[in-house]
Short mmCIF file of C-alpha atoms and ligand atoms in Angstrom, two decimals:
data_model
loop_
_atom_site.label_atom_id
_atom_site.label_comp_id
_atom_site.label_asym_id
_atom_site.label_seq_id
_atom_site.Cartn_x
_atom_site.Cartn_y
_atom_site.Cartn_z
CA UNK A 100 0.00 0.00 0.00
CA UNK A 101 1.57 3.34 -1.03
CA UNK A 102 2.31 5.78 1.80
CA UNK A 103 2.43 9.55 1.33
CA UNK A 104 4.20 11.39 4.18
CA UNK A 105 2.81 14.83 4.98
CA UNK A 106 3.85 17.74 7.14
CA UNK A 107 1.49 20.70 7.05
CA UNK A 108 1.03 20.59 3.27
CA UNK A 109 2.55 23.99 2.49
CA UNK A 110 4.77 22.44 -0.20
CA UNK A 111 4.53 24.12 -3.59
CA UNK A 112 5.30 21.13 -5.83
CA UNK A 113 2.50 18.74 -4.87
CA UNK A 114 4.91 16.40 -3.03
CA UNK A 115 2.44 15.83 -0.20
CA UNK A 116 -0.60 15.41 -2.47
CA UNK A 117 -2.51 12.20 -1.71
CA UNK A 118 -2.54 9.44 -4.32
CA UNK A 119 -5.43 7.14 -5.15
CA UNK A 120 -5.39 4.13 -2.84
CA UNK A 121 -2.57 5.51 -0.68
CA UNK A 122 -2.30 5.92 3.05
CA UNK A 123 -1.57 9.50 4.02
CA UNK A 124 0.88 9.53 6.91
CA UNK A 125 0.50 12.91 8.56
CA UNK A 126 3.40 13.74 10.89
CA UNK A 127 1.87 17.01 12.08
CA UNK A 128 1.18 15.82 15.63
CA UNK A 129 4.63 14.34 16.23
CA UNK A 130 5.50 17.81 17.40
CA UNK A 131 7.73 17.47 20.47
CA UNK A 132 10.92 19.44 20.90
CA UNK A 133 12.85 16.65 22.64
CA UNK A 134 16.01 18.55 23.63
CA UNK A 135 17.78 21.86 23.21
CA UNK A 136 21.42 21.44 24.15
CA UNK A 137 23.38 24.70 24.47
CA UNK A 138 26.70 22.88 24.99
CA UNK A 139 26.52 20.60 21.96
CA UNK A 140 24.58 23.40 20.21
CA UNK A 141 21.91 21.10 18.79
CA UNK A 142 18.17 20.66 19.05
CA UNK A 143 16.50 17.26 18.79
CA UNK A 144 12.96 17.46 17.44
CA UNK A 145 10.14 15.39 16.07
CA UNK A 146 9.20 16.10 12.45
CA UNK A 147 5.90 17.90 13.08
CA UNK A 148 7.49 20.81 14.95
CA UNK A 149 6.61 24.03 13.13
CA UNK A 150 9.82 25.81 12.12
CA UNK A 151 9.04 29.16 13.78
CA UNK A 152 8.20 27.38 17.05
CA UNK A 153 11.63 25.77 17.09
CA UNK A 154 13.28 29.10 16.26
CA UNK A 155 11.45 30.78 19.16
CA UNK A 156 12.26 27.95 21.57
CA UNK A 157 16.00 28.01 20.84
CA UNK A 158 16.06 31.83 21.00
CA UNK A 159 15.06 31.51 24.67
CA UNK A 160 18.44 29.80 25.18
CA UNK A 161 20.30 32.57 23.31
CA UNK A 162 20.62 30.27 20.28
CA UNK A 163 19.59 30.52 16.64
CA UNK A 164 18.08 28.07 14.15
CA UNK A 165 19.12 29.56 10.80
CA UNK A 166 16.82 28.03 8.12
CA UNK A 167 13.93 30.42 7.48
CA UNK A 168 11.54 29.45 4.70
CA UNK A 169 8.93 32.19 4.26
CA UNK A 170 6.44 29.53 5.39
CA UNK A 171 8.24 29.17 8.77
CA UNK A 172 5.06 30.02 10.72
CA UNK A 173 3.23 27.07 9.15
CA UNK A 174 5.62 24.50 7.67
CA UNK A 175 7.23 21.68 9.65
CA UNK A 176 10.83 20.65 10.22
CA UNK A 177 10.05 17.27 8.60
CA UNK A 178 8.70 19.01 5.50
CA UNK A 179 11.65 21.41 5.46
CA UNK A 180 14.06 18.46 5.61
CA UNK A 181 12.19 16.49 2.95
CA UNK A 182 12.27 19.50 0.59
CA UNK A 183 15.64 20.88 1.72
CA UNK A 184 13.84 24.18 2.18
CA UNK A 185 15.59 27.47 1.50
CA UNK A 186 14.63 31.00 2.47
CA UNK A 187 15.92 34.52 2.74
CA UNK A 188 18.90 33.82 5.00
CA UNK A 189 20.54 31.13 2.84
CA UNK A 190 22.99 33.62 1.34
CA UNK A 191 24.74 33.62 4.73
CA UNK A 192 23.68 30.39 6.45
CA UNK A 193 22.97 27.92 3.65
CA UNK A 194 19.90 25.73 3.19
CA UNK A 195 18.15 23.29 5.55
CA UNK A 196 20.72 20.58 4.67
CA UNK A 197 23.42 22.70 6.29
CA UNK A 198 21.60 22.54 9.63
CA UNK A 199 20.82 18.79 9.72
CA UNK A 200 23.30 16.69 11.66
CA UNK A 201 21.47 13.38 12.18
CA UNK A 202 18.14 11.75 11.44
CA UNK A 203 15.97 8.96 12.72
CA UNK A 204 14.30 7.34 9.75
CA UNK A 205 11.59 4.76 9.26
CA UNK A 206 12.23 2.75 6.12
CA UNK A 207 9.48 1.43 3.90
CA UNK A 208 9.83 -2.07 5.44
CA UNK A 209 9.40 -0.67 8.96
CA UNK A 210 13.03 -0.73 10.07
CA UNK A 211 14.09 2.22 12.18
CA UNK A 212 17.54 3.65 11.41
CA UNK A 213 19.66 6.39 12.88
CA UNK A 214 22.11 8.07 10.55
CA UNK A 215 24.47 11.04 10.83
CA UNK A 216 26.31 12.32 13.89
CA UNK A 217 25.60 14.85 16.64
CA UNK A 218 29.03 16.35 15.94
CA UNK A 219 29.65 18.59 12.95
CA UNK A 220 32.29 16.12 11.82
CA UNK A 221 31.65 12.45 11.07
CA UNK A 222 32.77 10.51 7.99
CA UNK A 223 32.36 6.88 9.01
CA UNK A 224 29.51 6.22 6.61
CA UNK A 225 28.14 7.46 3.33
CA UNK A 226 26.18 10.70 3.68
CA UNK A 227 22.69 9.21 3.95
CA UNK A 228 21.48 12.32 5.75
CA UNK A 229 22.33 14.26 2.61
CA UNK A 230 20.45 11.74 0.47
CA UNK A 231 17.31 11.90 2.58
CA UNK A 232 17.31 15.70 2.82
CA UNK A 233 15.46 16.87 -0.27
CA UNK A 234 14.15 13.40 -1.14
CA UNK A 235 10.53 14.57 -0.81
CA UNK A 236 9.32 11.61 1.21
CA UNK A 237 10.40 9.05 -1.38
CA UNK A 238 13.25 7.34 0.53
CA UNK A 239 12.19 7.23 4.18
CA UNK A 240 9.96 8.86 6.76
CA UNK A 241 11.82 11.30 9.00
CA UNK A 242 10.70 10.72 12.59
CA UNK A 243 13.39 12.67 14.47
CA UNK A 244 16.04 15.23 13.55
CA UNK A 245 19.15 16.54 15.30
CA UNK A 246 19.66 20.10 14.13
CA UNK A 247 22.66 22.40 14.42
CA UNK A 248 22.20 25.66 16.28
CA UNK A 249 24.26 28.85 16.18
CA UNK A 250 24.81 31.68 18.64
CA UNK A 251 22.09 34.35 18.45
CA UNK A 252 22.82 36.90 15.71
CA UNK A 253 22.81 40.68 16.13
CA UNK A 254 19.99 43.02 15.15
CA UNK A 255 18.87 42.96 11.53
CA UNK A 256 19.55 46.20 9.67
CA UNK A 257 20.43 47.23 6.16
CA UNK A 258 19.66 49.01 2.97
CA UNK A 259 16.77 49.14 0.52
CA UNK A 260 17.97 50.71 -2.73
CA UNK A 261 16.15 51.44 -5.97
CA UNK A 262 17.82 51.55 -9.38
CA UNK A 263 16.96 52.74 -12.87
CA UNK A 264 17.38 49.20 -14.24
CA UNK A 265 18.11 45.59 -13.27
CA UNK A 266 21.67 45.77 -14.66
CA UNK A 267 22.74 48.34 -12.05
CA UNK A 268 20.97 46.37 -9.32
CA UNK A 269 22.84 43.20 -10.34
CA UNK A 270 26.16 45.08 -10.43
CA UNK A 271 25.47 46.16 -6.84
CA UNK A 272 24.70 42.56 -5.85
CA UNK A 273 27.94 41.39 -7.45
CA UNK A 274 29.95 44.00 -5.51
CA UNK A 275 28.30 43.14 -2.20
CA UNK A 276 28.93 39.41 -2.63
CA UNK A 277 32.54 39.95 -3.68
CA UNK A 278 33.28 41.98 -0.54
CA UNK A 279 33.91 40.93 3.06
CA UNK A 280 30.51 42.15 4.35
CA UNK A 281 28.42 38.99 3.82
CA UNK A 282 24.74 39.91 3.97
CA UNK A 283 22.23 37.74 5.81
CA UNK A 284 19.61 38.58 3.18
CA UNK A 285 20.11 39.81 -0.38
CA UNK A 286 16.93 40.13 -2.41
CA UNK A 287 16.05 41.61 -5.80
CA UNK A 288 12.74 42.81 -7.20
CA UNK A 289 12.42 43.94 -10.83
CA UNK A 290 10.23 46.81 -12.04
CA UNK A 291 7.19 44.59 -12.70
CA UNK A 292 7.27 43.22 -9.13
CA UNK A 293 7.97 46.62 -7.53
CA UNK A 294 5.01 48.08 -9.47
CA UNK A 295 2.77 45.14 -8.53
CA UNK A 296 3.61 45.44 -4.80
CA UNK A 297 3.17 49.23 -4.89
CA UNK A 298 -0.31 48.76 -6.39
CA UNK A 299 -1.23 45.85 -4.10
CA UNK A 300 -0.16 47.47 -0.83
CA UNK A 301 0.15 51.25 -0.79
CA UNK A 302 1.48 51.12 2.78
CA UNK A 303 4.51 49.13 1.57
CA UNK A 304 6.00 52.48 0.51
CA UNK A 305 7.62 51.11 -2.66
CA UNK A 306 8.13 53.60 -5.51
CA UNK A 307 6.12 52.61 -8.62
CA UNK A 308 8.65 53.92 -11.13
CA UNK A 309 11.80 52.08 -9.98
CA UNK A 310 13.49 49.83 -12.52
CA UNK A 311 14.68 47.46 -9.79
CA UNK A 312 15.05 47.21 -6.02
CA UNK A 313 17.71 45.54 -3.88
CA UNK A 314 17.27 44.70 -0.22
CA UNK A 315 20.59 43.99 1.54
CA UNK A 316 20.44 43.16 5.25
CA UNK A 317 23.01 42.11 7.83
CA UNK A 318 22.51 40.42 11.19
CA UNK A 319 26.16 40.58 12.25
CA UNK A 320 26.59 40.68 16.03
CA UNK A 321 29.60 42.98 15.58
CA UNK A 322 30.47 45.24 12.68
CA UNK A 323 26.90 45.61 11.45
CA UNK A 324 27.38 49.35 10.87
CA UNK A 325 30.31 48.68 8.53
CA UNK A 326 28.24 46.10 6.63
CA UNK A 327 25.43 48.60 6.11
CA UNK A 328 27.88 51.32 5.03
CA UNK A 329 29.39 48.89 2.47
CA UNK A 330 25.95 48.04 1.02
CA UNK A 331 25.06 51.72 0.80
CA UNK A 332 28.35 52.56 -0.91
CA UNK A 333 27.90 49.71 -3.43
CA UNK A 334 24.39 50.91 -4.29
CA UNK A 335 25.52 54.51 -4.75
CA UNK A 336 28.51 53.42 -6.86
CA UNK A 337 26.13 51.74 -9.27
CA UNK A 338 23.77 54.68 -9.68
CA UNK A 339 21.03 53.97 -7.13
CA UNK A 340 18.07 56.34 -7.47
CA UNK A 341 17.38 56.23 -3.74
CA UNK A 342 18.98 54.45 -0.79
CA UNK A 343 17.00 53.90 2.39
CA UNK A 344 19.21 52.92 5.35
CA UNK A 345 17.25 51.17 8.11
CA UNK A 346 18.17 50.00 11.58
CA UNK A 347 14.78 50.37 13.20
CA UNK A 348 13.42 46.80 13.68
CA UNK A 349 9.83 47.76 12.84
CA UNK A 350 10.88 49.44 9.59
CA UNK A 351 13.15 46.52 8.65
CA UNK A 352 10.16 44.25 9.26
CA UNK A 353 8.09 46.52 7.02
CA UNK A 354 10.60 46.04 4.19
CA UNK A 355 10.53 42.27 4.64
CA UNK A 356 6.72 42.34 4.68
CA UNK A 357 6.74 44.26 1.39
CA UNK A 358 9.13 41.66 -0.06
CA UNK A 359 6.80 38.86 1.08
CA UNK A 360 3.90 40.52 -0.78
CA UNK A 361 5.70 39.58 -4.04
CA UNK A 362 3.62 36.52 -4.98
CA UNK A 363 0.17 37.78 -3.87
CA UNK A 364 0.84 41.13 -5.58
CA UNK A 365 1.77 39.42 -8.85
CA UNK A 366 -1.32 37.22 -8.61
CA UNK A 367 -3.50 40.30 -8.08
CA UNK A 368 -2.22 41.86 -11.32
CA UNK A 369 -4.47 39.72 -13.56
CA UNK A 370 -6.27 37.35 -11.20
CA UNK A 371 -3.90 34.39 -11.23
CA UNK A 372 -0.23 33.53 -11.57
CA UNK A 373 2.25 30.69 -11.97
CA UNK A 374 5.35 30.92 -9.82
CA UNK A 375 8.76 29.68 -10.93
CA UNK A 376 11.63 28.66 -8.67
CA UNK A 377 14.80 28.60 -10.71
CA UNK A 378 18.45 29.02 -9.79
CA UNK A 379 21.41 29.90 -11.99
CA UNK A 380 25.08 30.62 -11.32
CA UNK A 381 25.48 34.25 -10.23
CA UNK A 382 27.48 35.02 -13.39
CA UNK A 383 24.45 34.11 -15.55
CA UNK A 384 21.91 36.33 -13.76
CA UNK A 385 22.08 39.20 -16.30
CA UNK A 386 21.39 36.75 -19.14
CA UNK A 387 18.57 35.13 -17.18
CA UNK A 388 16.85 38.47 -16.64
CA UNK A 389 17.17 39.28 -20.36
CA UNK A 390 15.73 35.90 -21.39
CA UNK A 391 12.78 36.31 -19.00
CA UNK A 392 12.04 39.74 -20.45
CA UNK A 393 12.04 38.29 -23.98
CA UNK A 394 9.76 35.47 -22.77
CA UNK A 395 7.31 38.03 -21.38
CA UNK A 396 7.20 39.85 -24.74
CA UNK A 397 6.70 36.57 -26.57
CA UNK A 398 3.91 35.44 -24.21
CA UNK A 399 2.26 38.88 -24.19
CA UNK A 400 1.91 38.53 -20.41
CA UNK A 401 3.58 40.29 -17.47
CA UNK A 402 6.45 38.30 -16.00
CA UNK A 403 7.90 39.79 -12.84
CA UNK A 404 11.09 38.45 -11.41
CA UNK A 405 13.15 38.70 -8.26
CA UNK A 406 13.85 36.76 -5.10
CA UNK A 407 16.94 35.37 -3.46
CA UNK A 408 19.41 36.95 -5.86
CA UNK A 409 22.36 36.27 -3.53
CA UNK A 410 21.77 32.54 -4.14
CA UNK A 411 21.04 33.01 -7.85
CA UNK A 412 17.55 31.70 -6.92
CA UNK A 413 14.84 33.77 -8.59
CA UNK A 414 11.08 33.31 -8.54
CA UNK A 415 9.80 34.53 -11.90
CA UNK A 416 6.02 34.88 -11.82
CA UNK A 417 3.80 35.01 -14.89
CA UNK A 418 0.46 36.77 -14.29
CA UNK A 419 -2.61 35.84 -16.33
CA UNK A 420 -6.38 36.14 -16.49
CA UNK A 421 -7.78 32.73 -15.43
CA UNK A 422 -10.97 33.35 -17.42
CA UNK A 423 -9.04 33.68 -20.68
CA UNK A 424 -8.11 30.29 -22.17
CA UNK A 425 -5.43 31.83 -24.41
CA UNK A 426 -3.73 33.55 -21.46
CA UNK A 427 -3.93 30.35 -19.43
CA UNK A 428 -2.21 28.39 -22.18
CA UNK A 429 0.48 31.03 -22.79
CA UNK A 430 1.14 31.36 -19.05
CA UNK A 431 1.63 27.59 -18.71
CA UNK A 432 4.04 27.58 -21.66
CA UNK A 433 6.01 30.48 -20.13
CA UNK A 434 6.10 28.72 -16.74
CA UNK A 435 7.50 25.58 -18.34
CA UNK A 436 10.05 27.68 -20.21
CA UNK A 437 11.42 29.11 -16.91
CA UNK A 438 12.97 25.75 -16.05
CA UNK A 439 14.35 25.16 -19.56
CA UNK A 440 15.99 28.60 -19.57
CA UNK A 441 17.60 28.01 -16.16
CA UNK A 442 18.93 24.60 -17.24
CA UNK A 443 20.34 26.10 -20.46
CA UNK A 444 22.19 28.66 -18.32
CA UNK A 445 23.82 25.95 -16.21
CA UNK A 446 21.26 26.18 -13.41
CA UNK A 447 18.31 24.23 -12.08
CA UNK A 448 14.55 24.30 -12.65
CA UNK A 449 13.91 24.19 -8.92
CA UNK A 450 16.08 25.83 -6.28
CA UNK A 451 13.78 25.38 -3.29
CA UNK A 452 10.36 23.94 -3.94
CA UNK A 453 11.22 20.54 -5.37
CA UNK A 454 9.84 18.31 -8.11
CA UNK A 455 6.84 16.68 -6.39
CA UNK A 456 4.23 16.09 -9.05
CA UNK A 457 4.45 19.57 -10.47
CA UNK A 458 7.85 19.59 -12.15
CA UNK A 459 8.25 15.98 -13.30
CA UNK A 460 8.58 17.42 -16.81
CA UNK A 461 12.07 18.80 -16.08
CA UNK A 462 13.66 15.77 -14.39
CA UNK A 463 14.91 14.04 -17.55
CA UNK A 464 16.10 17.30 -19.13
CA UNK A 465 17.96 18.52 -16.08
CA UNK A 466 19.43 15.27 -14.79
CA UNK A 467 19.77 13.10 -17.88
CA UNK A 468 19.08 9.38 -18.23
CA UNK A 469 22.16 8.13 -16.36
CA UNK A 470 21.49 10.18 -13.24
CA UNK A 471 17.80 9.36 -13.27
CA UNK A 472 18.74 5.66 -13.49
CA UNK A 473 21.16 5.99 -10.56
CA UNK A 474 18.54 7.82 -8.49
CA UNK A 475 16.02 5.06 -9.18
CA UNK A 476 18.59 2.48 -8.04
CA UNK A 477 19.06 4.42 -4.78
CA UNK A 478 15.30 4.59 -4.36
CA UNK A 479 15.09 0.81 -4.90
CA UNK A 480 17.76 0.22 -2.23
CA UNK A 481 15.76 2.21 0.32
CA UNK A 482 12.31 1.14 -0.79
CA UNK A 483 12.38 -2.01 -2.97
CA UNK A 484 8.59 -2.27 -3.20
CA UNK A 485 8.32 1.39 -4.22
CA UNK A 486 5.61 2.25 -1.70
CA UNK A 487 6.93 5.60 -0.39
CA UNK A 488 5.40 8.52 -2.26
CA UNK A 489 5.40 6.69 -5.61
CA UNK A 490 5.21 8.65 -8.84
CA UNK A 491 6.81 11.74 -7.31
CA UNK A 492 10.27 13.28 -7.63
CA UNK A 493 11.90 10.93 -10.22
C1 FAD B 270 3.60 31.17 1.80
C2 FAD B 270 4.64 30.13 1.50
C3 FAD B 270 5.97 30.50 1.54
C4 FAD B 270 6.95 29.54 1.26
N1 FAD B 270 8.25 29.92 1.32
C5 FAD B 270 9.22 29.00 1.09
C6 FAD B 270 10.59 29.39 1.16
O1 FAD B 270 10.94 30.53 1.44
N2 FAD B 270 11.52 28.43 0.91
C7 FAD B 270 11.18 27.14 0.60
O2 FAD B 270 12.06 26.32 0.38
N3 FAD B 270 9.87 26.77 0.53
C8 FAD B 270 8.91 27.65 0.77
N4 FAD B 270 7.59 27.26 0.70
C9 FAD B 270 7.27 25.87 0.37
C10 FAD B 270 7.02 24.95 1.62
O3 FAD B 270 6.64 25.71 2.74
C11 FAD B 270 8.27 24.13 1.94
O4 FAD B 270 8.51 23.23 0.88
C12 FAD B 270 8.16 23.36 3.26
O5 FAD B 270 9.43 22.80 3.54
C13 FAD B 270 7.11 22.25 3.25
O6 FAD B 270 6.89 21.85 4.61
P1 FAD B 270 5.53 21.11 5.02
O7 FAD B 270 5.62 20.76 6.46
O8 FAD B 270 4.37 21.94 4.63
O9 FAD B 270 5.61 19.80 4.13
P2 FAD B 270 4.51 19.18 3.15
O10 FAD B 270 4.10 20.18 2.13
O11 FAD B 270 3.44 18.53 3.93
O12 FAD B 270 5.40 18.06 2.44
C14 FAD B 270 6.42 18.43 1.55
C15 FAD B 270 7.20 17.18 1.11
O13 FAD B 270 7.86 16.63 2.23
C16 FAD B 270 7.48 15.27 2.46
N5 FAD B 270 7.46 15.11 3.92
C17 FAD B 270 6.85 15.91 4.83
N6 FAD B 270 7.13 15.48 6.08
C18 FAD B 270 7.94 14.41 5.96
C19 FAD B 270 8.58 13.52 6.89
N7 FAD B 270 8.47 13.68 8.21
N8 FAD B 270 9.33 12.51 6.39
C20 FAD B 270 9.48 12.33 5.08
N9 FAD B 270 8.91 13.14 4.14
C21 FAD B 270 8.15 14.16 4.59
C22 FAD B 270 6.14 15.13 1.76
O14 FAD B 270 5.92 13.81 1.33
C23 FAD B 270 6.31 16.07 0.58
O15 FAD B 270 6.99 15.43 -0.47
C24 FAD B 270 6.59 28.20 0.94
C25 FAD B 270 5.22 27.85 0.92
C26 FAD B 270 4.27 28.80 1.19
C27 FAD B 270 2.83 28.39 1.17
#
């Protein structure tokens, strides 16, 4: 009998969608925080713990859980592990994989395994933790996780700069990343997205006319002022139209809230939208932006882009009128082209959200037959009867 593991079903690729005749195994109520150890600097949790709850619990011990998907208030640690979730802080702290030390797993035949080490170092075995992270519930069910914690960071502060065009915004990003002042968040919004957010939420305070916007934040415990000064200088060097320097927590939160309005604002443009999740090497970002603009002209539909530019991970969004069959069809074609463009530029069709059911079309193109074959052999080693989340991911 097929088994579909589920967290809180916030996944954006259909990985947790039920299948006909399957058992849905919902881990939501395995939600105990079993230990927070300030000496070993780890937390041990069950998979149903909601990410923000863990972050708040470790903060009480002066510690920090770095992974921060925008869904942190609703998604679970188990879901984050199964999708190797990213977020806005990855440019400094990496993705969920970088915080997972050890896992307890239930295999498809019912065996319970522990893999990984509590210590940061440990090379006795193959990296099965790495295999399971991002496997979207197809290899094993995660029933416990040992997660690395960091010392609490400093206050978040930074710069929101607008530019006449995306090229100058990307030049600023390049300068910031090449320097010693590593940001904790580095986000880009192009003119379509800035305009959409300005129209969607007038209180967001975003200027409608800007060609692009960069948000560069630091959470350094020491030297934060120098970081902010470096971001401001980079923006001015590349012709910023306006540079807003913020250290007031409420106003920094306001900027992050405006950034989070990206997808709903794009959806509101024409009634519906399809959201991409591509990543390319940083050197290919200018080309990517150009290709997306050409795709928008070809589709005759607005495509806004932006996102985690410091990771090369952009979320292009095509907006369309759901009542118009022609727009629906053209939007779908543009959405599918996002992945092909990213792959052609040496990147990936999905940086964060995963394959699930939604992006099965790109697996063969991106990975090729040999890798797909190897992945299926790994799947067969974990789950010979193929009962865990069948038909997804590969
Ligand atoms: C508003 C919003 C913002 C988002 N922002 C981000 C973001 O910034 N970054 C990002 O990466 N994603 C983001 N997401 C996507 C989503 O939140 C993540 O993929 C998240 O990790 C899914 O967690 P979940 O608990 O909802 O898992 P589910 O959606 O329930 O499941 C996701 C996958 O994990 C598997 N799974 C779940 N639990 C287990 C388990 N214990 N063992 C084995 N497999 C399991 C499921 O089978 C499925 O394949 C966002 C989603 C929304 C709605």
